[in-house]
PDB file of C-alpha atoms in Angstrom:
ATOM      1  CA  UNK A   1     -13.320  22.270 -19.358  1.00 57.00           C
ATOM      2  CA  UNK A   2     -15.036  25.578 -19.486  1.00 60.00           C
ATOM      3  CA  UNK A   3     -16.975  24.530 -22.812  1.00 68.00           C
ATOM      4  CA  UNK A   4     -18.376  21.396 -20.405  1.00 68.00           C
ATOM      5  CA  UNK A   5     -19.080  23.670 -17.844  1.00 68.00           C
ATOM      6  CA  UNK A   6     -16.652  22.320 -15.351  1.00 71.00           C
ATOM      7  CA  UNK A   7     -13.931  23.531 -13.488  1.00 72.00           C
ATOM      8  CA  UNK A   8     -11.332  22.831 -10.781  1.00 72.00           C
ATOM      9  CA  UNK A   9     -11.340  23.035  -7.218  1.00 74.00           C
ATOM     10  CA  UNK A  10      -8.030  23.932  -6.370  1.00 72.00           C
ATOM     11  CA  UNK A  11      -8.401  23.060  -2.748  1.00 76.00           C
ATOM     12  CA  UNK A  12      -8.787  19.601  -3.840  1.00 76.00           C
ATOM     13  CA  UNK A  13      -7.202  19.268  -6.959  1.00 77.00           C
ATOM     14  CA  UNK A  14      -3.274  18.276  -6.691  1.00 79.00           C
ATOM     15  CA  UNK A  15      -0.835  17.089  -9.243  1.00 80.00           C
ATOM     16  CA  UNK A  16       2.564  15.044  -9.187  1.00 81.00           C
ATOM     17  CA  UNK A  17       5.715  14.922 -10.900  1.00 83.00           C
ATOM     18  CA  UNK A  18       7.275  11.634 -10.747  1.00 82.00           C
ATOM     19  CA  UNK A  19      11.132  11.438 -11.150  1.00 81.00           C
ATOM     20  CA  UNK A  20      14.223  10.880  -9.739  1.00 82.00           C
ATOM     21  CA  UNK A  21      15.938  12.765  -6.759  1.00 81.00           C
ATOM     22  CA  UNK A  22      18.599  14.280  -9.719  1.00 84.00           C
ATOM     23  CA  UNK A  23      16.032  14.727 -12.083  1.00 83.00           C
ATOM     24  CA  UNK A  24      13.468  16.587  -9.872  1.00 81.00           C
ATOM     25  CA  UNK A  25      16.306  18.856  -8.404  1.00 81.00           C
ATOM     26  CA  UNK A  26      16.600  20.330 -11.799  1.00 83.00           C
ATOM     27  CA  UNK A  27      13.134  21.686 -11.807  1.00 80.00           C
ATOM     28  CA  UNK A  28      12.867  25.111 -10.412  1.00 77.00           C
ATOM     29  CA  UNK A  29       9.613  25.344  -8.326  1.00 73.00           C
ATOM     30  CA  UNK A  30       7.237  23.588 -11.328  1.00 77.00           C
ATOM     31  CA  UNK A  31       3.801  25.556 -11.558  1.00 80.00           C
ATOM     32  CA  UNK A  32       0.722  24.880 -13.371  1.00 75.00           C
ATOM     33  CA  UNK A  33      -1.381  27.827 -14.089  1.00 77.00           C
ATOM     34  CA  UNK A  34      -4.994  27.357 -14.836  1.00 72.00           C
ATOM     35  CA  UNK A  35      -7.298  30.002 -16.352  1.00 70.00           C
ATOM     36  CA  UNK A  36      -8.992  32.415 -13.420  1.00 71.00           C
ATOM     37  CA  UNK A  37      -5.667  33.073 -11.820  1.00 76.00           C
ATOM     38  CA  UNK A  38      -5.531  29.578 -10.447  1.00 75.00           C
ATOM     39  CA  UNK A  39      -2.238  28.414  -9.591  1.00 78.00           C
ATOM     40  CA  UNK A  40      -1.374  24.733  -8.492  1.00 78.00           C
ATOM     41  CA  UNK A  41       2.153  23.640  -6.997  1.00 79.00           C
ATOM     42  CA  UNK A  42       3.086  19.852  -6.761  1.00 81.00           C
ATOM     43  CA  UNK A  43       2.400  17.786  -4.020  1.00 82.00           C
ATOM     44  CA  UNK A  44       5.199  15.405  -2.725  1.00 82.00           C
ATOM     45  CA  UNK A  45       2.733  12.514  -2.163  1.00 81.00           C
ATOM     46  CA  UNK A  46      -0.909  11.706  -3.761  1.00 81.00           C
ATOM     47  CA  UNK A  47      -3.453   9.133  -2.806  1.00 79.00           C
ATOM     48  CA  UNK A  48      -5.343   8.131  -5.662  1.00 76.00           C
ATOM     49  CA  UNK A  49      -8.215   4.848  -5.022  1.00 76.00           C
ATOM     50  CA  UNK A  50      -6.253   4.045  -1.791  1.00 74.00           C
ATOM     51  CA  UNK A  51      -2.951   3.711  -3.473  1.00 76.00           C
ATOM     52  CA  UNK A  52      -0.200   6.412  -2.292  1.00 78.00           C
ATOM     53  CA  UNK A  53       2.350   7.379  -4.861  1.00 78.00           C
ATOM     54  CA  UNK A  54       5.207   9.414  -4.079  1.00 79.00           C
ATOM     55  CA  UNK A  55       7.423  11.853  -6.386  1.00 79.00           C
ATOM     56  CA  UNK A  56      10.038   9.466  -6.516  1.00 76.00           C
ATOM     57  CA  UNK A  57       7.824   6.026  -6.086  1.00 75.00           C
ATOM     58  CA  UNK A  58       9.647   4.676  -3.186  1.00 74.00           C
ATOM     59  CA  UNK A  59       6.634   2.259  -2.630  1.00 76.00           C
ATOM     60  CA  UNK A  60       4.798   4.321   0.445  1.00 79.00           C
ATOM     61  CA  UNK A  61       1.988   2.549  -0.810  1.00 80.00           C
ATOM     62  CA  UNK A  62       3.650  -1.283   0.030  1.00 85.00           C
ATOM     63  CA  UNK A  63       4.810   0.780   3.246  1.00 86.00           C
ATOM     64  CA  UNK A  64       1.553   1.416   4.258  1.00 87.00           C
ATOM     65  CA  UNK A  65      -0.078  -1.613   3.437  1.00 88.00           C
ATOM     66  CA  UNK A  66       2.405  -3.889   5.426  1.00 91.00           C
ATOM     67  CA  UNK A  67       1.923  -1.601   8.399  1.00 93.00           C
ATOM     68  CA  UNK A  68      -1.745  -2.027   9.123  1.00 92.00           C
ATOM     69  CA  UNK A  69      -1.909  -5.747   8.120  1.00 93.00           C
ATOM     70  CA  UNK A  70       0.852  -6.253  10.677  1.00 95.00           C
ATOM     71  CA  UNK A  71      -1.790  -4.197  13.380  1.00 95.00           C
ATOM     72  CA  UNK A  72      -4.270  -6.326  11.746  1.00 94.00           C
ATOM     73  CA  UNK A  73      -2.500  -9.657  12.528  1.00 94.00           C
ATOM     74  CA  UNK A  74      -1.310  -8.842  15.854  1.00 95.00           C
ATOM     75  CA  UNK A  75      -5.184  -8.144  16.964  1.00 94.00           C
ATOM     76  CA  UNK A  76      -5.574 -11.563  15.114  1.00 94.00           C
ATOM     77  CA  UNK A  77      -2.589 -13.070  17.523  1.00 93.00           C
ATOM     78  CA  UNK A  78      -4.682 -11.516  20.755  1.00 94.00           C
ATOM     79  CA  UNK A  79      -7.993 -13.277  19.516  1.00 93.00           C
ATOM     80  CA  UNK A  80      -6.819 -16.327  17.958  1.00 92.00           C
ATOM     81  CA  UNK A  81      -6.794 -18.436  20.847  1.00 91.00           C
ATOM     82  CA  UNK A  82     -10.788 -17.709  21.284  1.00 93.00           C
ATOM     83  CA  UNK A  83     -11.675 -18.775  17.374  1.00 93.00           C
ATOM     84  CA  UNK A  84     -11.005 -21.724  16.142  1.00 93.00           C
ATOM     85  CA  UNK A  85      -9.291 -22.322  12.706  1.00 90.00           C
ATOM     86  CA  UNK A  86     -11.933 -21.756  10.205  1.00 91.00           C
ATOM     87  CA  UNK A  87     -12.567 -18.405  11.640  1.00 93.00           C
ATOM     88  CA  UNK A  88      -9.257 -17.689  11.826  1.00 91.00           C
ATOM     89  CA  UNK A  89      -8.317 -18.521   8.362  1.00 90.00           C
ATOM     90  CA  UNK A  90     -11.272 -16.268   7.472  1.00 91.00           C
ATOM     91  CA  UNK A  91     -10.214 -13.105   9.315  1.00 91.00           C
ATOM     92  CA  UNK A  92      -6.880 -13.286   7.984  1.00 90.00           C
ATOM     93  CA  UNK A  93      -8.334 -13.607   4.723  1.00 88.00           C
ATOM     94  CA  UNK A  94     -10.691 -10.682   4.719  1.00 90.00           C
ATOM     95  CA  UNK A  95      -8.417  -8.318   6.700  1.00 89.00           C
ATOM     96  CA  UNK A  96      -5.150  -8.951   5.226  1.00 89.00           C
ATOM     97  CA  UNK A  97      -4.923 -10.813   2.085  1.00 85.00           C
ATOM     98  CA  UNK A  98      -7.952  -8.147   0.621  1.00 86.00           C
ATOM     99  CA  UNK A  99      -5.447  -5.529   1.474  1.00 86.00           C
ATOM    100  CA  UNK A 100      -2.560  -6.943  -0.016  1.00 85.00           C
ATOM    101  CA  UNK A 101      -4.830  -7.749  -3.124  1.00 85.00           C
ATOM    102  CA  UNK A 102      -6.192  -4.640  -3.528  1.00 82.00           C
ATOM    103  CA  UNK A 103      -4.581  -2.668  -6.513  1.00 74.00           C
ATOM    104  CA  UNK A 104      -1.903  -5.874  -7.013  1.00 78.00           C
ATOM    105  CA  UNK A 105      -1.712  -4.700 -10.602  1.00 77.00           C
ATOM    106  CA  UNK A 106       0.687  -2.050  -9.504  1.00 75.00           C
ATOM    107  CA  UNK A 107       2.906  -4.801  -7.956  1.00 77.00           C
ATOM    108  CA  UNK A 108       3.856  -5.962 -11.740  1.00 80.00           C
ATOM    109  CA  UNK A 109       7.233  -6.058 -12.380  1.00 81.00           C
ATOM    110  CA  UNK A 110       8.566  -4.462  -8.921  1.00 81.00           C
ATOM    111  CA  UNK A 111      11.842  -5.288  -7.876  1.00 84.00           C
ATOM    112  CA  UNK A 112      11.837  -8.849  -5.692  1.00 87.00           C
ATOM    113  CA  UNK A 113      12.861  -6.638  -2.327  1.00 87.00           C
ATOM    114  CA  UNK A 114       9.401  -4.928  -2.617  1.00 84.00           C
ATOM    115  CA  UNK A 115       7.298  -8.118  -3.206  1.00 86.00           C
ATOM    116  CA  UNK A 116       8.919  -9.754  -0.812  1.00 90.00           C
ATOM    117  CA  UNK A 117       8.183  -7.381   1.973  1.00 89.00           C
ATOM    118  CA  UNK A 118       4.300  -8.596   1.161  1.00 88.00           C
ATOM    119  CA  UNK A 119       5.552 -11.898   1.345  1.00 89.00           C
ATOM    120  CA  UNK A 120       6.701 -11.332   5.482  1.00 91.00           C
ATOM    121  CA  UNK A 121       3.159 -10.178   5.617  1.00 92.00           C
ATOM    122  CA  UNK A 122       2.028 -13.098   4.197  1.00 90.00           C
ATOM    123  CA  UNK A 123       4.175 -15.578   6.028  1.00 91.00           C
ATOM    124  CA  UNK A 124       3.067 -13.718   9.641  1.00 91.00           C
ATOM    125  CA  UNK A 125      -0.460 -13.939   8.885  1.00 91.00           C
ATOM    126  CA  UNK A 126       0.200 -17.668   8.231  1.00 90.00           C
ATOM    127  CA  UNK A 127       1.704 -18.433  11.394  1.00 90.00           C
ATOM    128  CA  UNK A 128      -0.927 -16.148  13.356  1.00 90.00           C
ATOM    129  CA  UNK A 129      -3.844 -18.463  11.715  1.00 90.00           C
ATOM    130  CA  UNK A 130      -1.818 -22.165  12.446  1.00 89.00           C
ATOM    131  CA  UNK A 131      -0.545 -20.682  15.706  1.00 88.00           C
ATOM    132  CA  UNK A 132       3.228 -21.721  14.157  1.00 85.00           C
ATOM    133  CA  UNK A 133       6.211 -20.825  15.932  1.00 81.00           C
ATOM    134  CA  UNK A 134       8.020 -17.525  14.533  1.00 80.00           C
ATOM    135  CA  UNK A 135      11.422 -19.656  13.291  1.00 80.00           C
ATOM    136  CA  UNK A 136       9.305 -22.508  11.445  1.00 78.00           C
ATOM    137  CA  UNK A 137       9.302 -22.694   7.553  1.00 79.00           C
ATOM    138  CA  UNK A 138       5.817 -21.091   6.123  1.00 77.00           C
ATOM    139  CA  UNK A 139       6.361 -23.384   2.566  1.00 78.00           C
ATOM    140  CA  UNK A 140       4.492 -26.303   3.807  1.00 79.00           C
ATOM    141  CA  UNK A 141       1.900 -24.546   5.918  1.00 77.00           C
ATOM    142  CA  UNK A 142       0.850 -22.497   3.094  1.00 72.00           C
ATOM    143  CA  UNK A 143       0.816 -25.381   1.009  1.00 74.00           C
ATOM    144  CA  UNK A 144      -1.434 -26.871   3.260  1.00 75.00           C
ATOM    145  CA  UNK A 145      -3.789 -23.858   2.992  1.00 69.00           C
TER     146      UNK A 145
END
């Protein structure tokens, strides 16, 4: 890096060691030493392009996106009586679907339990847009949308 006149900013540079908890427990305080007496220690989680990765890959990104989407759905339900179906659908698409679709390549080969968390968000958004009751089946509604 120094040949290209580049340096790292130690206050903004972080690295993540990913593994299972029993694998990570075998490491004794790993550090990364750089020239100019700069030492970096691993972090527990890191955000890159809005995606949160943690050291155990416990899908913190899915949790944070789901929480944010449910907040948006609650707000959509509050204003739903004042807007028409097309506007509600546009709001749901722009606020909720876009967050779920962003970085969807990370969702490849995830366990079904993690994918189902996003499906619950989509079902809730569908119910908010169509004013359907909580216990109605959403598959026919999703097909109609």
